[in-house]
């Protein structure tokens, strides 16, 4: 199963973070709109990512719910009919919840930098470091955290879905 190292954190200044990421990537980034539907499953997380253009991906992943850099193992299957796949999976497994976001994607070497505006949550960033040995992935992730001004106290555990469910349980 493929893997990457991930970091997720709250972004306090969206514009400043976008500027830093643009400088590092030497690009303005690409805007991607996503609707992730999470399904009930016995281990890990299963989500259907709908790109809102008739395409999507079914993604299964496992990663620890800790802050800081963490190893994520995943499997991805593309789909050209996310709507009907959502119906089948909803009927079979039940829906845990949904996350809607606007993602600004920057690429820096083997790393994807995501600046996400998540509906009902706010601004977050994710780093995903790919195709390097795990020790190198961790070094790259820590280095980019520093360059982007991401502080330890802003690190987040879990997935956006967990944060949304936590918020709805506290209301």
Backbone as CSV, one residue per row, in Angstrom:
resi,resn,N_x,N_y,N_z,CA_x,CA_y,CA_z,C_x,C_y,C_z
1,UNK,0.859,-1.171,0.000,0.000,0.000,0.000,0.910,1.239,0.000
2,UNK,0.656,2.211,-0.883,1.471,3.426,-0.901,1.349,4.190,0.424
3,UNK,2.326,5.053,0.700,2.273,5.847,1.925,2.898,7.216,1.687
4,UNK,2.562,8.131,2.584,3.175,9.446,2.608,3.245,9.903,4.053
5,UNK,3.910,11.014,4.288,3.927,11.629,5.606,3.085,12.890,5.514
6,UNK,2.188,13.055,6.486,1.263,14.183,6.485,1.389,15.021,7.742
7,UNK,1.093,16.305,7.567,0.960,17.241,8.682,-0.284,18.075,8.395
8,UNK,-1.075,18.321,9.438,-2.251,19.183,9.299,-2.195,20.229,10.416
9,UNK,-2.538,21.487,10.090,-2.513,22.554,11.089,-3.541,23.632,10.750
10,UNK,-3.960,24.337,11.779,-4.818,25.508,11.610,-3.968,26.631,11.021
11,UNK,-4.550,27.394,10.097,-3.867,28.546,9.511,-4.543,29.806,10.052
12,UNK,-3.772,30.635,10.743,-4.351,31.844,11.324,-4.404,33.000,10.326
13,UNK,-3.451,33.035,9.379,-3.435,34.100,8.391,-3.392,33.475,6.990
14,UNK,-4.555,33.347,6.387,-4.720,32.690,5.091,-3.849,33.332,4.013
15,UNK,-3.882,34.657,3.910,-3.157,35.362,2.855,-1.647,35.200,3.010
16,UNK,-1.158,35.326,4.238,0.284,35.196,4.488,0.762,33.784,4.147
17,UNK,-0.013,32.783,4.559,0.360,31.406,4.255,0.376,31.182,2.743
18,UNK,-0.634,31.685,2.034,-0.706,31.533,0.580,0.503,32.180,-0.090
19,UNK,0.922,33.334,0.404,2.099,34.004,-0.163,3.362,33.164,0.029
20,UNK,3.540,32.629,1.235,4.723,31.805,1.505,4.724,30.553,0.641
21,UNK,3.576,29.897,0.538,3.477,28.677,-0.269,3.733,28.994,-1.747
22,UNK,3.221,30.117,-2.226,3.430,30.515,-3.623,4.912,30.780,-3.889
23,UNK,5.588,31.419,-2.939,7.022,31.677,-3.102,7.803,30.368,-3.152
24,UNK,7.481,29.451,-2.243,8.198,28.169,-2.204,7.959,27.348,-3.471
25,UNK,6.733,27.380,-3.977,6.389,26.564,-5.150,6.663,27.293,-6.463
26,UNK,6.902,28.577,-6.381,7.083,29.424,-7.559,5.876,29.318,-8.491
27,UNK,4.677,29.310,-7.860,3.427,29.253,-8.627,2.324,29.919,-7.812
28,UNK,1.217,30.165,-8.473,0.051,30.735,-7.791,-0.844,29.650,-7.203
29,UNK,-0.512,28.391,-7.470,-1.313,27.290,-6.963,-2.509,27.011,-7.853
30,UNK,-3.107,25.866,-7.626,-4.291,25.442,-8.386,-5.470,25.306,-7.434
31,UNK,-6.620,25.838,-7.843,-7.824,25.748,-7.012,-8.573,24.464,-7.348
32,UNK,-8.924,23.714,-6.300,-9.660,22.464,-6.451,-10.829,22.482,-5.464
33,UNK,-12.019,22.265,-5.953,-13.191,22.157,-5.064,-13.464,20.671,-4.827
34,UNK,-13.715,20.337,-3.567,-13.886,18.929,-3.212,-15.045,18.760,-2.241
35,UNK,-15.759,17.663,-2.434,-16.754,17.225,-1.453,-16.380,15.798,-1.084
36,UNK,-15.984,15.602,0.160,-15.593,14.282,0.649,-16.723,13.699,1.484
37,UNK,-17.213,12.545,1.083,-18.220,11.824,1.856,-17.522,10.673,2.557
38,UNK,-17.586,10.667,3.879,-16.965,9.611,4.686,-18.006,8.550,5.000
39,UNK,-17.585,7.303,4.873,-18.479,6.172,5.111,-18.047,5.423,6.364
40,UNK,-19.012,4.762,6.987,-18.704,3.921,8.139,-17.860,2.746,7.667
41,UNK,-16.793,2.452,8.382,-15.989,1.275,8.083,-15.305,0.819,9.372
42,UNK,-14.923,-0.451,9.420,-14.423,-1.046,10.659,-12.989,-0.649,10.992
43,UNK,-12.208,-0.251,10.013,-10.837,0.189,10.275,-10.475,1.315,9.328
44,UNK,-9.588,2.188,9.748,-9.171,3.293,8.898,-10.334,4.200,8.536
45,UNK,-10.181,4.903,7.424,-11.215,5.817,6.929,-11.460,5.529,5.449
46,UNK,-12.711,5.607,5.057,-13.099,5.414,3.662,-13.886,6.642,3.241
47,UNK,-13.403,7.305,2.181,-14.109,8.493,1.707,-14.183,8.482,0.194
48,UNK,-15.240,9.106,-0.292,-15.402,9.338,-1.722,-15.167,10.824,-1.942
49,UNK,-14.141,11.140,-2.718,-13.830,12.529,-3.032,-14.456,12.862,-4.375
50,UNK,-15.374,13.821,-4.361,-16.055,14.290,-5.572,-15.439,15.629,-5.946
51,UNK,-14.857,15.711,-7.156,-14.222,16.943,-7.609,-15.229,17.915,-8.225
52,UNK,-16.503,17.565,-8.164,-17.582,18.435,-8.613,-17.530,18.712,-10.110
53,UNK,-16.876,17.809,-10.855,-16.779,17.962,-12.310,-17.096,16.639,-13.021
54,UNK,-17.744,15.713,-12.298,-18.052,14.404,-12.873,-16.981,13.363,-12.613
55,UNK,-15.912,13.733,-11.919,-14.855,12.778,-11.575,-14.675,12.739,-10.065
56,UNK,-14.002,11.695,-9.623,-13.753,11.561,-8.197,-12.775,10.449,-7.905
57,UNK,-12.591,10.200,-6.622,-11.702,9.132,-6.171,-12.302,8.490,-4.933
58,UNK,-12.246,7.164,-4.891,-12.561,6.444,-3.676,-11.236,6.222,-2.963
59,UNK,-11.136,6.677,-1.712,-9.870,6.657,-0.984,-10.057,5.948,0.352
60,UNK,-9.243,4.930,0.586,-9.159,4.294,1.900,-7.807,4.678,2.473
61,UNK,-7.780,5.085,3.750,-6.488,5.402,4.360,-6.480,5.093,5.842
62,UNK,-5.277,4.836,6.319,-5.028,4.590,7.729,-3.884,5.489,8.160
63,UNK,-4.093,6.210,9.257,-3.020,7.000,9.846,-3.383,7.264,11.296
64,UNK,-2.375,7.434,12.137,-2.664,7.679,13.552,-3.270,9.068,13.757
65,UNK,-4.101,9.191,14.776,-4.705,10.477,15.116,-3.806,11.194,16.118
66,UNK,-2.660,11.662,15.613,-1.710,12.410,16.430,-1.373,13.692,15.693
67,UNK,-0.852,14.679,16.437,-0.440,15.899,15.747,0.981,15.707,15.227
68,UNK,1.423,16.652,14.421,2.758,16.554,13.847,2.798,15.592,12.678
69,UNK,3.992,15.346,12.147,4.139,14.445,10.997,3.710,13.021,11.343
70,UNK,2.920,12.421,10.477,2.442,11.049,10.708,2.396,10.291,9.394
71,UNK,2.680,9.001,9.471,2.658,8.142,8.293,1.220,7.806,7.936
72,UNK,0.865,8.009,6.685,-0.464,7.686,6.179,-0.313,6.653,5.067
73,UNK,-1.014,5.533,5.217,-1.035,4.496,4.183,-2.393,4.579,3.492
74,UNK,-2.399,4.487,2.150,-3.647,4.735,1.427,-3.762,3.884,0.166
75,UNK,-5.001,3.749,-0.289,-5.329,3.156,-1.591,-6.337,4.078,-2.257
76,UNK,-6.147,4.331,-3.558,-7.022,5.247,-4.295,-7.515,4.575,-5.569
77,UNK,-8.814,4.725,-5.839,-9.398,4.237,-7.081,-10.175,5.381,-7.729
78,UNK,-9.816,5.770,-8.951,-10.541,6.863,-9.616,-11.936,6.405,-10.055
79,UNK,-12.847,7.377,-10.184,-14.185,7.086,-10.674,-14.648,8.210,-11.596
80,UNK,-15.448,7.854,-12.585,-16.061,8.851,-13.455,-17.551,9.012,-13.143
81,UNK,-17.994,8.374,-12.039,-19.388,8.495,-11.634,-19.489,8.529,-10.107
82,UNK,-18.969,9.600,-9.496,-18.991,9.658,-8.035,-20.401,9.672,-7.442
83,UNK,-21.356,10.212,-8.165,-22.718,10.301,-7.647,-23.331,8.917,-7.410
84,UNK,-23.256,8.037,-8.401,-23.844,6.709,-8.210,-23.016,5.868,-7.244
85,UNK,-21.706,6.055,-7.230,-20.864,5.338,-6.274,-21.213,5.770,-4.851
86,UNK,-21.473,7.060,-4.638,-21.897,7.550,-3.323,-23.183,6.868,-2.886
87,UNK,-24.123,6.716,-3.813,-25.395,6.068,-3.489,-25.172,4.625,-3.053
88,UNK,-24.380,3.882,-3.802,-24.121,2.472,-3.477,-23.425,2.348,-2.126
89,UNK,-22.383,3.141,-1.900,-21.645,3.060,-0.639,-22.496,3.526,0.542
90,UNK,-23.328,4.535,0.328,-24.232,4.999,1.389,-25.201,3.902,1.787
91,UNK,-25.764,3.219,0.784,-26.699,2.126,1.056,-26.011,0.972,1.770
92,UNK,-24.780,0.665,1.366,-24.077,-0.500,1.915,-23.467,-0.235,3.291
93,UNK,-22.888,0.951,3.492,-22.097,1.200,4.697,-22.666,2.264,5.630
94,UNK,-23.469,3.150,5.092,-23.951,4.291,5.873,-22.937,5.425,5.821
95,UNK,-23.433,6.643,5.887,-22.580,7.830,5.791,-22.226,8.328,7.189
96,UNK,-20.956,8.557,7.400,-20.461,9.125,8.660,-20.625,10.642,8.643
97,UNK,-20.375,11.262,7.474,-20.504,12.703,7.345,-19.879,13.195,6.058
98,UNK,-19.882,14.508,5.901,-19.401,15.110,4.663,-18.538,16.331,4.974
99,UNK,-17.492,16.507,4.163,-16.593,17.657,4.276,-16.555,18.342,2.916
100,UNK,-16.848,19.641,2.917,-16.755,20.434,1.688,-15.629,21.433,1.867
101,UNK,-14.785,21.515,0.836,-13.662,22.439,0.948,-13.241,22.985,-0.407
102,UNK,-12.611,24.153,-0.321,-11.928,24.751,-1.464,-10.447,24.620,-1.135
103,UNK,-9.717,23.966,-2.006,-8.299,23.677,-1.773,-7.454,24.462,-2.757
104,UNK,-6.425,25.101,-2.238,-5.404,25.734,-3.062,-4.182,24.831,-2.959
105,UNK,-3.786,24.248,-4.086,-2.716,23.255,-4.130,-1.438,23.863,-4.684
106,UNK,-0.358,23.675,-3.924,0.981,24.082,-4.347,1.874,22.850,-4.336
107,UNK,2.806,22.761,-5.280,3.757,21.651,-5.327,5.162,22.181,-5.080
108,UNK,5.846,21.536,-4.133,7.233,21.870,-3.819,7.996,20.554,-3.766
109,UNK,8.761,20.266,-4.812,9.497,18.999,-4.865,8.550,17.820,-4.773
110,UNK,8.781,16.954,-3.792,7.943,15.763,-3.588,6.792,16.028,-2.620
111,UNK,6.467,17.303,-2.391,5.455,17.655,-1.392,4.302,18.423,-2.004
112,UNK,3.094,18.029,-1.585,1.879,18.769,-1.914,1.549,19.639,-0.701
113,UNK,1.433,20.940,-0.926,1.002,21.863,0.121,-0.442,22.226,-0.185
114,UNK,-1.345,21.961,0.758,-2.756,22.285,0.593,-3.109,23.426,1.532
115,UNK,-3.720,24.457,1.006,-4.322,25.509,1.823,-5.818,25.347,1.648
116,UNK,-6.460,24.844,2.693,-7.869,24.471,2.609,-8.763,25.461,3.344
117,UNK,-9.847,25.833,2.704,-10.933,26.552,3.366,-12.055,25.531,3.502
118,UNK,-12.263,25.083,4.735,-13.195,23.993,5.008,-14.500,24.568,5.544
119,UNK,-15.594,24.227,4.865,-16.910,24.706,5.276,-17.170,24.301,6.724
120,UNK,-17.628,25.253,7.518,-17.955,25.060,8.940,-16.733,24.882,9.840
121,UNK,-15.509,24.986,9.302,-14.311,24.842,10.141,-13.374,26.031,10.035
122,UNK,-13.084,26.499,8.823,-12.141,27.594,8.650,-10.970,27.219,7.763
123,UNK,-9.812,27.844,8.036,-8.625,27.679,7.196,-7.634,26.709,7.841
124,UNK,-7.149,25.774,7.015,-6.184,24.771,7.453,-5.154,24.566,6.362
125,UNK,-4.050,23.959,6.738,-3.064,23.560,5.746,-2.709,22.109,5.985
126,UNK,-2.353,21.442,4.904,-1.844,20.077,4.972,-0.576,20.003,4.142
127,UNK,0.377,19.264,4.639,1.558,18.899,3.866,1.481,17.407,3.633
128,UNK,1.729,16.980,2.416,1.811,15.554,2.078,3.124,15.337,1.339
129,UNK,4.042,14.608,1.981,5.366,14.361,1.401,5.377,12.951,0.825
130,UNK,5.712,12.826,-0.456,5.652,11.557,-1.188,7.011,11.105,-1.681
131,UNK,7.076,9.832,-2.043,8.156,9.210,-2.825,9.569,9.414,-2.279
132,UNK,9.697,9.495,-0.976,11.008,9.533,-0.339,11.008,8.494,0.774
133,UNK,12.204,8.120,1.239,12.263,7.249,2.418,11.593,7.980,3.577
134,UNK,11.010,7.226,4.503,10.242,7.830,5.581,11.068,8.834,6.396
135,UNK,12.326,8.532,6.665,13.147,9.477,7.434,13.326,10.788,6.670
136,UNK,13.491,10.705,5.358,13.596,11.921,4.549,12.264,12.664,4.497
137,UNK,11.159,11.912,4.428,9.837,12.541,4.417,9.652,13.376,5.683
138,UNK,10.048,12.821,6.826,9.911,13.545,8.089,10.763,14.807,8.101
139,UNK,11.982,14.713,7.597,12.872,15.879,7.545,12.287,16.959,6.642
140,UNK,11.798,16.572,5.469,11.202,17.522,4.530,9.980,18.189,5.162
141,UNK,9.135,17.394,5.820,7.922,17.922,6.444,8.272,18.957,7.518
142,UNK,9.220,18.643,8.399,9.622,19.585,9.451,10.218,20.860,8.855
143,UNK,11.035,20.716,7.828,11.655,21.869,7.183,10.598,22.785,6.551
144,UNK,9.642,22.193,5.844,8.586,23.002,5.220,7.692,23.666,6.268
145,UNK,7.446,22.976,7.378,6.678,23.591,8.466,7.330,24.897,8.885
146,UNK,8.641,24.858,9.075,9.380,26.060,9.495,9.312,27.141,8.425
147,UNK,9.538,26.774,7.171,9.528,27.759,6.092,8.161,28.412,5.909
148,UNK,7.109,27.651,6.208,5.748,28.165,6.050,5.232,28.865,7.305
149,UNK,6.026,28.833,8.372,5.620,29.495,9.611,4.559,28.748,10.386
150,UNK,4.527,27.426,10.270,3.541,26.607,10.981,4.090,26.298,12.368
151,UNK,3.367,26.718,13.392,3.824,26.496,14.760,3.245,25.201,15.321
152,UNK,3.983,24.628,16.272,3.575,23.355,16.896,2.186,23.450,17.515
153,UNK,1.855,24.602,18.122,0.561,24.718,18.813,-0.625,24.738,17.851
154,UNK,-0.389,24.937,16.548,-1.477,24.931,15.567,-1.696,23.568,14.921
155,UNK,-0.862,22.577,15.281,-1.002,21.241,14.698,-2.323,20.615,15.116
156,UNK,-2.879,19.809,14.219,-4.195,19.212,14.399,-4.075,17.698,14.308
157,UNK,-4.853,17.004,15.136,-4.942,15.545,15.033,-6.189,15.191,14.230
158,UNK,-6.227,13.991,13.694,-7.420,13.508,13.013,-7.659,14.141,11.656
159,UNK,-8.852,13.881,11.143,-9.282,14.353,9.825,-10.277,15.496,9.997
160,UNK,-10.523,16.238,8.922,-11.534,17.293,8.974,-12.877,16.737,9.433
161,UNK,-13.200,15.526,8.995,-14.464,14.910,9.386,-14.554,14.787,10.907
162,UNK,-13.431,14.392,11.535,-13.414,14.277,13.007,-13.674,15.629,13.663
163,UNK,-13.054,16.680,13.137,-13.235,18.015,13.688,-14.684,18.483,13.545
164,UNK,-15.292,18.201,12.411,-16.680,18.572,12.188,-17.598,17.806,13.142
165,UNK,-17.369,16.489,13.282,-18.200,15.692,14.190,-18.008,16.134,15.634
166,UNK,-16.800,16.457,16.016,-16.519,16.938,17.368,-17.266,18.225,17.626
167,UNK,-17.244,19.140,16.650,-17.945,20.417,16.781,-19.438,20.255,16.895
168,UNK,-19.998,19.301,16.115,-21.451,19.099,16.168,-21.859,18.429,17.476
169,UNK,-20.973,17.657,18.089,-21.285,17.028,19.376,-21.208,18.015,20.519
170,UNK,-20.432,19.104,20.345,-20.283,20.099,21.405,-21.402,21.134,21.350
171,UNK,-22.122,21.199,20.231,-23.171,22.223,20.079,-24.394,21.904,20.900
